[in-house]
Amino acid sequence: MKSLNTLLNRHVLSALVATPLLLANLAFADEAPAADVTPTVAAAPAEPAPPYTLTYNLGLFTNYISRGVNNSSGPAVQGGIDWAHSSGFYLGAWFSSINPQWTGASGTFTNLYANTTDPLTSRGNHVETDWYGGYTHAFGPVTLGVGGNYVWYPEYEKSYHNRNQNTFEGNVNVSAYGFTYTFYHAFTDWYGIGNTRNDAPGLPTPANASADSSGNQYHELKYGYTLPFADLNLAAKVGYQRSPDICMNQKDFLIGLNRNFSLPTGGKPLEGFNAGAAYTGTFATEQCAKDTFYYYDDNGEKTNTHMISFFIKRSW
């Protein structure tokens, strides 16, 4: 935020004060000066600002962390476009590169039940896309919102046994004084977890193989605050995932710092940059979830380890 204060020069102020006195003396003169009859050309009215905004963002992240779980196992490119109307409605689209073994033939969600002889085991999705929209309205310091998000994997056919891992979640949220609480509810099988998990031949049927992961719930509480020094922004969150029919209940957290900045150029600075770091992790809340397939990729690498991730992005 920038502000500018303008002080009047004492000489200019004196001239302004003297002007009415001079005009009063001219009023008593024998002859008044000739009036200026030059026609005044009215300035063209400024075009009204459109009732919507359209913004873009693009960034590089050392890891793509979602709800405490590492979806990329390495650097990820992310970006999106957002349309917001003054009425409160909004739409957006977003993408991120991901680890193909995370949603691949035996990645994360199906690792425990994958058939290692399946010819699809070396394949997987490389990109996740999110398509979302909703409505928000402010009531004084409190803002309420409702929305939905559809996660779509363009390389759907590369998922394990062509399983549909696309997921739709609805959400409601409330924000006030830097805090935002959001409740998410899955209306589809959550990332393909459901009653087809026993389709890997030769493996025993899991105890809850007939369970349905639609109805998966996620509670999230976020807090953001601009610190009074170094122009740093504090970002923090805690989350709780509840899976009614599948043993996947877990907690996650994030704590991080970031800073807005601009890049100097030969002319106007290039603005809209933000960079920072965040420390993330998860805690399984059930014994059966502590070693679940959800926390491993196809290489056996744990995806929920506590870690520090860095990023730089730009919005314009």
Coordinates of C-alpha atoms in Angstrom, one line a residue:
M1 CA 0.0 0.0 0.0
K2 CA 1.3 3.3 -0.9
S3 CA 0.2 6.8 0.4
L4 CA 1.2 10.3 -0.6
N5 CA 0.8 13.5 1.5
T6 CA 1.0 16.9 -0.3
L7 CA 2.0 20.1 1.6
L8 CA 1.1 23.5 0.2
N9 CA 4.0 25.9 -0.2
R10 CA 3.6 29.0 2.0
H11 CA 4.0 31.3 -1.0
V12 CA 1.3 29.5 -2.9
L13 CA -1.0 29.7 0.1
S14 CA -0.3 33.4 0.4
A15 CA -1.2 33.9 -3.2
L16 CA -4.5 32.0 -2.7
V17 CA -5.4 34.1 0.2
A18 CA -4.6 37.3 -1.7
T19 CA -6.7 36.4 -4.7
P20 CA -10.1 37.3 -3.2
L21 CA -8.8 40.7 -2.1
L22 CA -7.5 41.5 -5.6
L23 CA -10.8 40.5 -7.1
A24 CA -12.7 42.7 -4.7
N25 CA -10.6 45.7 -5.8
L26 CA -11.3 44.9 -9.4
A27 CA -15.0 45.0 -8.7
F28 CA -14.8 48.7 -7.9
A29 CA -12.9 49.7 -11.0
D30 CA -14.4 51.9 -13.7
E31 CA -14.0 49.2 -16.3
A32 CA -14.3 45.4 -15.8
P33 CA -11.9 43.2 -17.8
A34 CA -13.4 41.6 -20.8
A35 CA -14.9 38.2 -20.1
D36 CA -13.3 35.1 -21.5
V37 CA -15.8 33.7 -24.0
T38 CA -13.6 30.8 -25.2
P39 CA -15.9 27.8 -25.2
T40 CA -15.0 25.1 -22.7
V41 CA -14.6 21.6 -24.0
A42 CA -15.9 19.1 -21.5
A43 CA -13.6 16.3 -20.6
A44 CA -14.6 12.9 -21.9
P45 CA -16.2 10.8 -19.0
A46 CA -14.0 8.0 -17.8
E47 CA -15.1 4.6 -18.8
P48 CA -16.6 2.7 -15.8
A49 CA -14.6 -0.1 -14.4
P50 CA -15.9 -3.6 -15.4
P51 CA -17.9 -5.4 -12.7
Y52 CA -15.5 -8.3 -12.7
T53 CA -11.8 -9.1 -12.4
L54 CA -9.7 -11.6 -14.3
T55 CA -6.4 -12.7 -12.7
Y56 CA -3.7 -15.2 -13.6
N57 CA -1.1 -17.0 -11.5
L58 CA 1.9 -19.1 -12.2
G59 CA 4.5 -20.6 -9.8
L60 CA 7.2 -23.1 -9.1
F61 CA 7.1 -25.2 -5.9
T62 CA 9.6 -27.6 -4.5
N63 CA 6.7 -30.0 -3.7
Y64 CA 3.0 -30.0 -4.3
I65 CA 1.5 -30.6 -0.9
S66 CA -2.2 -31.2 -0.5
R67 CA -3.7 -31.7 3.0
G68 CA -0.2 -32.7 4.2
V69 CA 0.4 -35.3 1.5
N70 CA 3.1 -34.8 -1.1
N71 CA 1.6 -35.3 -4.5
S72 CA 4.6 -34.5 -6.6
S73 CA 7.6 -36.1 -4.8
G74 CA 9.7 -33.2 -6.3
P75 CA 9.4 -29.8 -8.0
A76 CA 5.9 -28.9 -9.4
V77 CA 4.7 -26.2 -11.7
Q78 CA 1.3 -24.7 -10.8
G79 CA -0.9 -22.1 -12.3
G80 CA -4.4 -20.9 -12.8
I81 CA -6.9 -18.3 -13.9
D82 CA -9.6 -16.7 -11.7
W83 CA -12.7 -14.7 -12.6
A84 CA -14.5 -12.8 -9.8
H85 CA -17.7 -10.7 -10.2
S86 CA -18.6 -7.8 -7.9
S87 CA -21.9 -9.7 -7.1
G88 CA -19.8 -12.3 -5.2
F89 CA -19.8 -15.1 -7.8
Y90 CA -16.5 -16.6 -8.9
L91 CA -15.1 -19.2 -11.3
G92 CA -11.6 -20.6 -11.7
A93 CA -9.3 -23.3 -13.2
W94 CA -6.0 -24.5 -11.8
F95 CA -3.4 -27.1 -12.7
S96 CA -0.3 -28.7 -11.1
S97 CA 2.2 -31.2 -12.3
I98 CA 2.2 -34.4 -10.1
N99 CA 4.2 -37.6 -9.6
P100 CA 2.7 -40.1 -12.1
Q101 CA 3.2 -42.9 -9.5
W102 CA 0.9 -41.0 -7.2
T103 CA -2.1 -41.7 -9.4
G104 CA -0.6 -44.4 -11.5
A105 CA -1.2 -48.1 -11.8
S106 CA 0.0 -48.8 -8.3
G107 CA 0.4 -45.3 -7.0
T108 CA -0.7 -44.1 -3.5
F109 CA -4.4 -44.9 -3.4
T110 CA -4.1 -48.4 -4.9
N111 CA -0.5 -49.4 -4.0
L112 CA -1.6 -52.0 -1.4
Y113 CA -3.9 -53.8 -3.9
A114 CA -1.9 -53.4 -7.1
N115 CA -1.0 -56.4 -9.2
T116 CA 2.8 -56.0 -9.8
T117 CA 2.5 -57.9 -13.1
D118 CA -0.1 -55.4 -14.5
P119 CA 1.4 -53.9 -17.7
L120 CA 0.1 -50.5 -16.5
T121 CA 2.3 -50.3 -13.5
S122 CA 4.8 -48.0 -15.2
R123 CA 2.1 -45.5 -16.3
G124 CA 0.3 -42.7 -14.5
N125 CA -1.1 -39.2 -14.6
H126 CA 1.3 -36.3 -14.9
V127 CA -1.2 -33.4 -14.4
E128 CA -4.0 -32.6 -12.0
T129 CA -6.6 -30.0 -12.9
D130 CA -9.1 -28.3 -10.7
W131 CA -12.3 -26.6 -11.9
Y132 CA -14.2 -24.6 -9.3
G133 CA -16.8 -22.0 -8.7
G134 CA -18.9 -20.5 -6.0
Y135 CA -20.4 -17.5 -4.3
T136 CA -19.3 -15.3 -1.3
H137 CA -21.0 -12.5 0.6
A138 CA -19.8 -10.2 3.3
F139 CA -21.8 -9.3 6.4
G140 CA -19.7 -6.7 8.0
P141 CA -16.5 -8.4 9.2
V142 CA -17.9 -11.9 8.4
T143 CA -17.8 -13.4 5.0
L144 CA -19.8 -16.6 4.1
G145 CA -19.2 -18.7 1.0
V146 CA -20.4 -21.8 -0.8
G147 CA -18.7 -23.6 -3.7
G148 CA -17.6 -26.7 -5.5
N149 CA -14.4 -28.1 -6.9
Y150 CA -14.0 -30.8 -9.5
V151 CA -10.6 -32.6 -9.7
W152 CA -10.0 -33.9 -13.2
Y153 CA -7.0 -36.0 -14.4
P154 CA -6.7 -35.6 -18.2
E155 CA -4.8 -38.9 -18.5
Y156 CA -7.6 -40.8 -16.9
E157 CA -6.9 -44.0 -18.9
K158 CA -3.5 -44.2 -17.2
S159 CA -5.0 -44.7 -13.7
Y160 CA -4.9 -48.1 -12.2
H161 CA -7.3 -50.4 -14.0
N162 CA -8.6 -47.3 -15.7
R163 CA -10.1 -46.4 -12.4
N164 CA -12.0 -43.0 -12.3
Q165 CA -10.0 -41.0 -9.8
N166 CA -11.8 -37.7 -10.7
T167 CA -13.4 -36.3 -7.6
F168 CA -16.1 -33.6 -6.9
E169 CA -16.2 -31.9 -3.5
G170 CA -18.7 -29.3 -2.3
N171 CA -17.7 -26.8 0.4
V172 CA -19.1 -24.1 2.7
N173 CA -16.9 -21.6 4.5
V174 CA -16.9 -18.7 6.9
S175 CA -14.1 -16.1 7.3
A176 CA -13.6 -13.4 10.0
Y177 CA -10.6 -11.6 11.5
G178 CA -8.0 -13.5 9.5
F179 CA -9.5 -17.0 10.2
T180 CA -11.3 -19.1 7.6
Y181 CA -13.1 -22.4 8.4
T182 CA -14.1 -24.6 5.4
F183 CA -16.0 -27.9 5.4
Y184 CA -15.5 -30.1 2.4
H185 CA -17.8 -33.1 1.4
A186 CA -17.0 -35.5 -1.4
F187 CA -20.0 -36.4 -3.6
T188 CA -18.1 -39.0 -5.6
D189 CA -15.7 -41.8 -4.7
W190 CA -12.7 -39.9 -3.2
Y191 CA -9.9 -40.1 -5.8
G192 CA -11.1 -43.5 -6.9
I193 CA -11.1 -45.2 -3.6
G194 CA -14.3 -47.3 -3.4
N195 CA -15.8 -50.7 -3.9
T196 CA -13.4 -51.6 -6.8
R197 CA -10.3 -51.7 -4.7
N198 CA -10.3 -55.6 -4.8
D199 CA -10.0 -55.7 -8.6
A200 CA -6.3 -56.7 -8.5
P201 CA -6.3 -60.4 -9.3
G202 CA -4.5 -62.7 -6.9
L203 CA -4.6 -60.4 -3.9
P204 CA -6.8 -61.0 -0.8
T205 CA -10.0 -58.9 -0.6
P206 CA -9.5 -56.1 2.0
A207 CA -11.9 -56.1 4.9
N208 CA -13.5 -52.9 3.7
A209 CA -13.2 -53.4 0.0
S210 CA -16.9 -52.9 -0.5
A211 CA -16.8 -49.6 1.3
D212 CA -17.8 -46.4 -0.5
S213 CA -15.5 -43.4 -0.1
S214 CA -18.2 -40.9 -1.3
G215 CA -19.1 -38.8 1.8
N216 CA -15.4 -38.3 2.7
Q217 CA -15.2 -35.1 4.8
Y218 CA -12.5 -32.6 5.4
H219 CA -12.5 -29.8 8.0
E220 CA -9.9 -27.0 7.6
L221 CA -9.1 -24.0 9.7
K222 CA -6.7 -21.4 8.2
Y223 CA -5.2 -18.2 9.6
G224 CA -3.4 -15.4 7.8
Y225 CA -1.7 -12.4 9.3
T226 CA 0.7 -9.7 8.1
L227 CA 3.5 -9.4 10.6
P228 CA 4.5 -5.9 11.7
F229 CA 8.1 -6.3 10.4
A230 CA 9.9 -7.2 7.2
D231 CA 6.6 -7.2 5.3
L232 CA 6.2 -10.9 6.1
N233 CA 2.9 -12.8 6.0
L234 CA 2.1 -15.6 8.4
A235 CA 0.1 -18.6 7.0
A236 CA -1.1 -21.4 9.2
K237 CA -3.7 -24.2 9.0
V238 CA -4.9 -27.4 10.6
G239 CA -7.1 -30.0 8.9
Y240 CA -9.0 -33.1 9.8
Q241 CA -10.0 -35.7 7.3
R242 CA -12.9 -38.1 8.2
S243 CA -13.6 -41.1 6.0
P244 CA -16.8 -42.7 7.4
D245 CA -16.5 -46.1 5.6
I246 CA -12.7 -46.4 5.1
C247 CA -9.9 -46.3 7.6
M248 CA -8.2 -43.1 6.4
N249 CA -8.9 -40.6 9.1
Q250 CA -6.0 -38.2 9.5
K251 CA -4.9 -34.8 10.7
D252 CA -2.6 -32.4 8.9
F253 CA -1.0 -29.0 9.6
L254 CA 0.9 -26.2 7.8
I255 CA 2.9 -23.3 9.2
G256 CA 4.7 -20.9 6.8
L257 CA 5.9 -17.4 6.0
N258 CA 5.8 -15.6 2.7
R259 CA 6.5 -12.1 1.3
N260 CA 5.1 -10.1 -1.5
F261 CA 7.7 -8.3 -3.7
S262 CA 8.3 -6.7 -7.0
L263 CA 11.2 -7.0 -9.5
P264 CA 13.0 -3.8 -10.5
T265 CA 13.2 -3.1 -14.3
G266 CA 14.3 -0.3 -16.4
G267 CA 10.9 1.3 -16.1
K268 CA 7.9 0.4 -13.9
P269 CA 8.7 -2.4 -11.4
L270 CA 7.3 -5.8 -12.2
E271 CA 4.8 -6.5 -9.4
G272 CA 2.7 -9.4 -8.2
F273 CA 5.4 -11.7 -6.9
N274 CA 5.2 -13.8 -3.8
A275 CA 7.8 -16.2 -2.3
G276 CA 7.9 -18.2 0.9
A277 CA 8.3 -21.5 2.7
A278 CA 6.0 -23.8 4.6
Y279 CA 6.5 -26.7 7.0
T280 CA 3.8 -29.4 6.6
G281 CA 3.0 -32.9 7.9
T282 CA 0.2 -35.4 8.8
F283 CA -0.9 -37.4 11.7
A284 CA -2.9 -40.6 11.2
T285 CA -5.6 -40.8 13.8
E286 CA -6.3 -44.6 13.5
Q287 CA -3.9 -47.4 13.9
C288 CA -5.0 -49.0 10.6
A289 CA -4.3 -45.7 8.8
K290 CA -0.7 -45.3 9.9
D291 CA 0.7 -47.7 7.3
T292 CA -2.1 -47.4 4.8
F293 CA -1.4 -47.3 1.0
Y294 CA -2.5 -43.6 1.1
Y295 CA 0.9 -42.7 2.4
Y296 CA 3.1 -44.4 -0.2
D297 CA 3.9 -44.0 -3.8
D298 CA 4.8 -46.8 -6.3
N299 CA 8.4 -46.6 -5.2
G300 CA 7.6 -47.2 -1.6
E301 CA 8.4 -43.6 -0.7
K302 CA 6.3 -42.1 2.1
T303 CA 4.2 -39.2 0.9
N304 CA 3.2 -37.8 4.3
T305 CA 6.6 -37.1 5.9
H306 CA 7.1 -33.8 7.6
M307 CA 8.9 -31.5 5.3
I308 CA 9.7 -27.9 4.4
S309 CA 8.7 -26.7 0.9
F310 CA 9.6 -23.5 -0.9
F311 CA 7.9 -21.6 -3.6
I312 CA 7.9 -18.5 -5.8
K313 CA 4.9 -17.4 -7.8
R314 CA 3.4 -14.4 -9.6
S315 CA -0.1 -13.1 -9.9
W316 CA -1.2 -10.5 -12.5

